[in-house]
């Protein structure tokens, strides 16, 4: 495999890692870690640029130098975002509060990421979230009327409260149906 194909595949793996964390964990502000990740990405880019200069690594074209440095910045920013999100939730299960939401089943079509429950939280800071609440028992015919559910909010290691997005039948301790 060429080094470009390897670099592209590595980028896809890192991007998927960050997307999975972004898609499965909700913060009040989902983009909270992005500025910190960009800062870490900038530090990695500067260190890499210094190493390229001091090790006298030759990159012939000026455009290619800019391209390599940009790719390093993008790589490290995306990876840092996923890593900061992971550090925030890793082994952090300290209960903060229950958040109540009106949950709707807008259609039978599953959207990108597999989200099919529209949860509108009473606490406006959480806003609207697309979630997978597999434990919900819908009554009546389709279209279903909105129902109420509660989801646990946990304290993150980096100080950002979070909630998970997917709840199965066996996770009644972290999310529950009210009516």
PDB file of C-alpha atoms in Angstrom:
ATOM      1  CA  UNK A   1       0.000   0.000   0.000  1.00  0.00           C
ATOM      2  CA  UNK A   2       1.261   3.476  -0.750  1.00  0.00           C
ATOM      3  CA  UNK A   3       1.876   5.932   2.050  1.00  0.00           C
ATOM      4  CA  UNK A   4      -1.028   8.104   0.813  1.00  0.00           C
ATOM      5  CA  UNK A   5      -3.478   5.226   1.053  1.00  0.00           C
ATOM      6  CA  UNK A   6      -2.193   4.376   4.541  1.00  0.00           C
ATOM      7  CA  UNK A   7      -2.506   8.008   5.611  1.00  0.00           C
ATOM      8  CA  UNK A   8      -6.037   8.215   4.212  1.00  0.00           C
ATOM      9  CA  UNK A   9      -7.119   4.991   5.946  1.00  0.00           C
ATOM     10  CA  UNK A  10      -5.563   6.151   9.214  1.00  0.00           C
ATOM     11  CA  UNK A  11      -7.468   9.426   8.920  1.00  0.00           C
ATOM     12  CA  UNK A  12     -10.714   7.522   8.332  1.00  0.00           C
ATOM     13  CA  UNK A  13     -10.125   5.421  11.466  1.00  0.00           C
ATOM     14  CA  UNK A  14      -9.402   8.514  13.564  1.00  0.00           C
ATOM     15  CA  UNK A  15     -12.454  10.291  12.117  1.00  0.00           C
ATOM     16  CA  UNK A  16     -14.682   7.298  12.907  1.00  0.00           C
ATOM     17  CA  UNK A  17     -13.312   7.194  16.478  1.00  0.00           C
ATOM     18  CA  UNK A  18     -14.212  10.859  16.995  1.00  0.00           C
ATOM     19  CA  UNK A  19     -17.616  10.471  15.299  1.00  0.00           C
ATOM     20  CA  UNK A  20     -18.582   7.467  17.432  1.00  0.00           C
ATOM     21  CA  UNK A  21     -17.875   9.423  20.606  1.00  0.00           C
ATOM     22  CA  UNK A  22     -19.679  12.476  19.255  1.00  0.00           C
ATOM     23  CA  UNK A  23     -22.637  10.364  18.181  1.00  0.00           C
ATOM     24  CA  UNK A  24     -23.017   8.300  21.375  1.00  0.00           C
ATOM     25  CA  UNK A  25     -22.485  10.969  24.045  1.00  0.00           C
ATOM     26  CA  UNK A  26     -24.388  14.218  24.484  1.00  0.00           C
ATOM     27  CA  UNK A  27     -22.998  17.292  26.233  1.00  0.00           C
ATOM     28  CA  UNK A  28     -24.970  20.476  26.806  1.00  0.00           C
ATOM     29  CA  UNK A  29     -22.649  21.970  24.205  1.00  0.00           C
ATOM     30  CA  UNK A  30     -21.553  19.176  21.868  1.00  0.00           C
ATOM     31  CA  UNK A  31     -18.742  21.298  20.412  1.00  0.00           C
ATOM     32  CA  UNK A  32     -17.249  22.247  23.810  1.00  0.00           C
ATOM     33  CA  UNK A  33     -14.028  20.299  23.303  1.00  0.00           C
ATOM     34  CA  UNK A  34     -13.384  21.556  19.747  1.00  0.00           C
ATOM     35  CA  UNK A  35     -11.378  24.688  20.701  1.00  0.00           C
ATOM     36  CA  UNK A  36      -9.235  22.625  23.095  1.00  0.00           C
ATOM     37  CA  UNK A  37      -8.747  19.980  20.420  1.00  0.00           C
ATOM     38  CA  UNK A  38      -7.733  22.676  17.902  1.00  0.00           C
ATOM     39  CA  UNK A  39      -5.246  24.024  20.450  1.00  0.00           C
ATOM     40  CA  UNK A  40      -3.740  20.558  20.924  1.00  0.00           C
ATOM     41  CA  UNK A  41      -3.744  20.080  17.154  1.00  0.00           C
ATOM     42  CA  UNK A  42      -1.880  23.385  16.776  1.00  0.00           C
ATOM     43  CA  UNK A  43       0.728  22.314  19.329  1.00  0.00           C
ATOM     44  CA  UNK A  44       1.261  19.012  17.506  1.00  0.00           C
ATOM     45  CA  UNK A  45       1.500  20.899  14.208  1.00  0.00           C
ATOM     46  CA  UNK A  46       4.116  23.317  15.571  1.00  0.00           C
ATOM     47  CA  UNK A  47       6.161  20.493  17.106  1.00  0.00           C
ATOM     48  CA  UNK A  48       5.978  18.538  13.844  1.00  0.00           C
ATOM     49  CA  UNK A  49       6.999  21.611  11.836  1.00  0.00           C
ATOM     50  CA  UNK A  50       9.971  22.211  14.129  1.00  0.00           C
ATOM     51  CA  UNK A  51      11.024  18.583  13.765  1.00  0.00           C
ATOM     52  CA  UNK A  52      10.747  18.855   9.973  1.00  0.00           C
ATOM     53  CA  UNK A  53      12.943  21.975  10.008  1.00  0.00           C
ATOM     54  CA  UNK A  54      15.578  20.665  12.455  1.00  0.00           C
ATOM     55  CA  UNK A  55      15.749  17.172  11.001  1.00  0.00           C
ATOM     56  CA  UNK A  56      16.048  18.772   7.569  1.00  0.00           C
ATOM     57  CA  UNK A  57      13.295  16.655   6.077  1.00  0.00           C
ATOM     58  CA  UNK A  58      12.994  17.802   2.510  1.00  0.00           C
ATOM     59  CA  UNK A  59       9.607  18.454   1.068  1.00  0.00           C
ATOM     60  CA  UNK A  60      10.187  19.768  -2.440  1.00  0.00           C
ATOM     61  CA  UNK A  61       7.099  21.812  -3.188  1.00  0.00           C
ATOM     62  CA  UNK A  62       5.888  24.708  -1.032  1.00  0.00           C
ATOM     63  CA  UNK A  63       2.299  23.589  -1.585  1.00  0.00           C
ATOM     64  CA  UNK A  64       3.148  20.094  -0.309  1.00  0.00           C
ATOM     65  CA  UNK A  65       4.685  21.579   2.859  1.00  0.00           C
ATOM     66  CA  UNK A  66       1.460  23.455   3.520  1.00  0.00           C
ATOM     67  CA  UNK A  67      -0.558  20.328   2.705  1.00  0.00           C
ATOM     68  CA  UNK A  68       1.464  18.108   5.089  1.00  0.00           C
ATOM     69  CA  UNK A  69       1.254  20.614   7.934  1.00  0.00           C
ATOM     70  CA  UNK A  70      -2.500  21.058   7.344  1.00  0.00           C
ATOM     71  CA  UNK A  71      -3.049  17.307   7.378  1.00  0.00           C
ATOM     72  CA  UNK A  72      -1.084  16.988  10.618  1.00  0.00           C
ATOM     73  CA  UNK A  73      -3.218  19.752  12.164  1.00  0.00           C
ATOM     74  CA  UNK A  74      -6.470  18.164  10.993  1.00  0.00           C
ATOM     75  CA  UNK A  75      -5.395  14.681  12.101  1.00  0.00           C
ATOM     76  CA  UNK A  76      -4.344  15.772  15.550  1.00  0.00           C
ATOM     77  CA  UNK A  77      -7.390  18.038  16.066  1.00  0.00           C
ATOM     78  CA  UNK A  78      -9.879  15.293  15.206  1.00  0.00           C
ATOM     79  CA  UNK A  79      -7.991  12.772  17.323  1.00  0.00           C
ATOM     80  CA  UNK A  80      -7.710  15.212  20.236  1.00  0.00           C
ATOM     81  CA  UNK A  81     -11.456  15.916  20.085  1.00  0.00           C
ATOM     82  CA  UNK A  82     -12.232  12.216  20.385  1.00  0.00           C
ATOM     83  CA  UNK A  83      -9.612  11.749  23.083  1.00  0.00           C
ATOM     84  CA  UNK A  84     -10.906  14.656  25.193  1.00  0.00           C
ATOM     85  CA  UNK A  85     -14.459  13.331  24.872  1.00  0.00           C
ATOM     86  CA  UNK A  86     -13.276   9.883  25.935  1.00  0.00           C
ATOM     87  CA  UNK A  87     -11.357  11.269  28.918  1.00  0.00           C
ATOM     88  CA  UNK A  88     -14.473  13.191  29.965  1.00  0.00           C
ATOM     89  CA  UNK A  89     -16.673  10.064  30.083  1.00  0.00           C
ATOM     90  CA  UNK A  90     -14.133   7.369  30.973  1.00  0.00           C
ATOM     91  CA  UNK A  91     -15.219   5.700  34.209  1.00  0.00           C
ATOM     92  CA  UNK A  92     -17.195   8.842  35.149  1.00  0.00           C
ATOM     93  CA  UNK A  93     -20.561   7.634  36.362  1.00  0.00           C
ATOM     94  CA  UNK A  94     -21.230  10.124  39.161  1.00  0.00           C
ATOM     95  CA  UNK A  95     -24.954  10.918  39.022  1.00  0.00           C
ATOM     96  CA  UNK A  96     -25.907  14.599  38.679  1.00  0.00           C
ATOM     97  CA  UNK A  97     -29.630  14.741  37.902  1.00  0.00           C
ATOM     98  CA  UNK A  98     -32.487  13.290  35.896  1.00  0.00           C
ATOM     99  CA  UNK A  99     -33.457  15.275  32.805  1.00  0.00           C
ATOM    100  CA  UNK A 100     -37.050  14.952  31.622  1.00  0.00           C
ATOM    101  CA  UNK A 101     -37.935  14.997  27.939  1.00  0.00           C
ATOM    102  CA  UNK A 102     -40.941  14.608  25.668  1.00  0.00           C
ATOM    103  CA  UNK A 103     -40.018  11.791  23.339  1.00  0.00           C
ATOM    104  CA  UNK A 104     -41.519  11.416  19.908  1.00  0.00           C
ATOM    105  CA  UNK A 105     -41.179   8.771  17.238  1.00  0.00           C
ATOM    106  CA  UNK A 106     -41.220  10.931  14.106  1.00  0.00           C
ATOM    107  CA  UNK A 107     -41.158   8.096  11.578  1.00  0.00           C
ATOM    108  CA  UNK A 108     -40.267   4.467  11.018  1.00  0.00           C
ATOM    109  CA  UNK A 109     -37.274   5.539   8.954  1.00  0.00           C
ATOM    110  CA  UNK A 110     -33.993   5.283  10.860  1.00  0.00           C
ATOM    111  CA  UNK A 111     -31.803   8.329  10.309  1.00  0.00           C
ATOM    112  CA  UNK A 112     -28.030   8.534   9.888  1.00  0.00           C
ATOM    113  CA  UNK A 113     -26.399   7.172  13.016  1.00  0.00           C
ATOM    114  CA  UNK A 114     -29.453   5.072  13.851  1.00  0.00           C
ATOM    115  CA  UNK A 115     -31.304   7.774  15.804  1.00  0.00           C
ATOM    116  CA  UNK A 116     -35.032   7.440  15.722  1.00  0.00           C
ATOM    117  CA  UNK A 117     -36.369   9.124  18.877  1.00  0.00           C
ATOM    118  CA  UNK A 118     -36.701  12.895  18.951  1.00  0.00           C
ATOM    119  CA  UNK A 119     -36.272  13.979  22.596  1.00  0.00           C
ATOM    120  CA  UNK A 120     -37.214  17.552  23.500  1.00  0.00           C
ATOM    121  CA  UNK A 121     -35.834  18.242  26.974  1.00  0.00           C
ATOM    122  CA  UNK A 122     -37.623  20.461  29.473  1.00  0.00           C
ATOM    123  CA  UNK A 123     -34.265  21.937  30.459  1.00  0.00           C
ATOM    124  CA  UNK A 124     -33.612  24.171  27.433  1.00  0.00           C
ATOM    125  CA  UNK A 125     -29.833  23.852  27.927  1.00  0.00           C
ATOM    126  CA  UNK A 126     -30.070  20.273  26.630  1.00  0.00           C
ATOM    127  CA  UNK A 127     -32.331  21.307  23.752  1.00  0.00           C
ATOM    128  CA  UNK A 128     -33.546  18.703  21.239  1.00  0.00           C
ATOM    129  CA  UNK A 129     -31.646  15.452  20.848  1.00  0.00           C
ATOM    130  CA  UNK A 130     -32.005  12.525  18.518  1.00  0.00           C
ATOM    131  CA  UNK A 131     -31.665   9.455  20.744  1.00  0.00           C
ATOM    132  CA  UNK A 132     -32.167   5.702  20.728  1.00  0.00           C
ATOM    133  CA  UNK A 133     -34.560   4.901  23.550  1.00  0.00           C
ATOM    134  CA  UNK A 134     -35.222   1.241  22.837  1.00  0.00           C
ATOM    135  CA  UNK A 135     -37.048   0.705  26.136  1.00  0.00           C
ATOM    136  CA  UNK A 136     -39.965   2.998  25.207  1.00  0.00           C
ATOM    137  CA  UNK A 137     -43.298   1.180  24.975  1.00  0.00           C
ATOM    138  CA  UNK A 138     -45.488   2.987  22.467  1.00  0.00           C
ATOM    139  CA  UNK A 139     -49.245   2.799  22.854  1.00  0.00           C
ATOM    140  CA  UNK A 140     -51.809   3.082  20.098  1.00  0.00           C
ATOM    141  CA  UNK A 141     -51.505   3.388  16.372  1.00  0.00           C
ATOM    142  CA  UNK A 142     -48.929   5.171  14.314  1.00  0.00           C
ATOM    143  CA  UNK A 143     -48.243   8.117  14.504  1.00  0.00           C
ATOM    144  CA  UNK A 144     -47.603   7.799  18.218  1.00  0.00           C
ATOM    145  CA  UNK A 145     -48.305  10.685  20.588  1.00  0.00           C
ATOM    146  CA  UNK A 146     -45.278  12.077  22.449  1.00  0.00           C
ATOM    147  CA  UNK A 147     -44.389  10.301  25.697  1.00  0.00           C
ATOM    148  CA  UNK A 148     -42.275  11.372  28.658  1.00  0.00           C
ATOM    149  CA  UNK A 149     -38.944   9.847  29.617  1.00  0.00           C
ATOM    150  CA  UNK A 150     -36.153  10.690  32.005  1.00  0.00           C
ATOM    151  CA  UNK A 151     -32.457  10.264  31.305  1.00  0.00           C
ATOM    152  CA  UNK A 152     -29.631  10.352  33.851  1.00  0.00           C
ATOM    153  CA  UNK A 153     -26.982  13.021  33.532  1.00  0.00           C
ATOM    154  CA  UNK A 154     -23.478  12.154  34.729  1.00  0.00           C
ATOM    155  CA  UNK A 155     -20.579  14.357  35.853  1.00  0.00           C
ATOM    156  CA  UNK A 156     -17.663  14.162  33.429  1.00  0.00           C
ATOM    157  CA  UNK A 157     -14.009  13.922  34.431  1.00  0.00           C
ATOM    158  CA  UNK A 158     -13.272  17.232  32.694  1.00  0.00           C
ATOM    159  CA  UNK A 159     -16.206  19.002  34.315  1.00  0.00           C
ATOM    160  CA  UNK A 160     -18.705  18.685  31.447  1.00  0.00           C
ATOM    161  CA  UNK A 161     -21.919  16.867  32.325  1.00  0.00           C
ATOM    162  CA  UNK A 162     -22.985  14.289  29.782  1.00  0.00           C
ATOM    163  CA  UNK A 163     -25.708  11.799  28.958  1.00  0.00           C
ATOM    164  CA  UNK A 164     -25.516   8.734  26.812  1.00  0.00           C
ATOM    165  CA  UNK A 165     -27.598   8.507  23.691  1.00  0.00           C
ATOM    166  CA  UNK A 166     -28.550   4.851  23.418  1.00  0.00           C
ATOM    167  CA  UNK A 167     -30.516   2.925  26.039  1.00  0.00           C
ATOM    168  CA  UNK A 168     -31.609  -0.703  25.752  1.00  0.00           C
ATOM    169  CA  UNK A 169     -34.146  -2.680  27.758  1.00  0.00           C
ATOM    170  CA  UNK A 170     -31.587  -3.621  30.419  1.00  0.00           C
ATOM    171  CA  UNK A 171     -30.522  -0.030  31.110  1.00  0.00           C
ATOM    172  CA  UNK A 172     -33.550   1.006  33.170  1.00  0.00           C
ATOM    173  CA  UNK A 173     -31.226   2.444  35.818  1.00  0.00           C
ATOM    174  CA  UNK A 174     -29.970   5.170  33.465  1.00  0.00           C
ATOM    175  CA  UNK A 175     -33.180   6.019  31.615  1.00  0.00           C
ATOM    176  CA  UNK A 176     -36.861   5.376  32.262  1.00  0.00           C
ATOM    177  CA  UNK A 177     -40.241   5.945  30.755  1.00  0.00           C
ATOM    178  CA  UNK A 178     -42.584   8.073  32.869  1.00  0.00           C
ATOM    179  CA  UNK A 179     -45.927   7.549  31.105  1.00  0.00           C
TER     180      UNK A 179
END
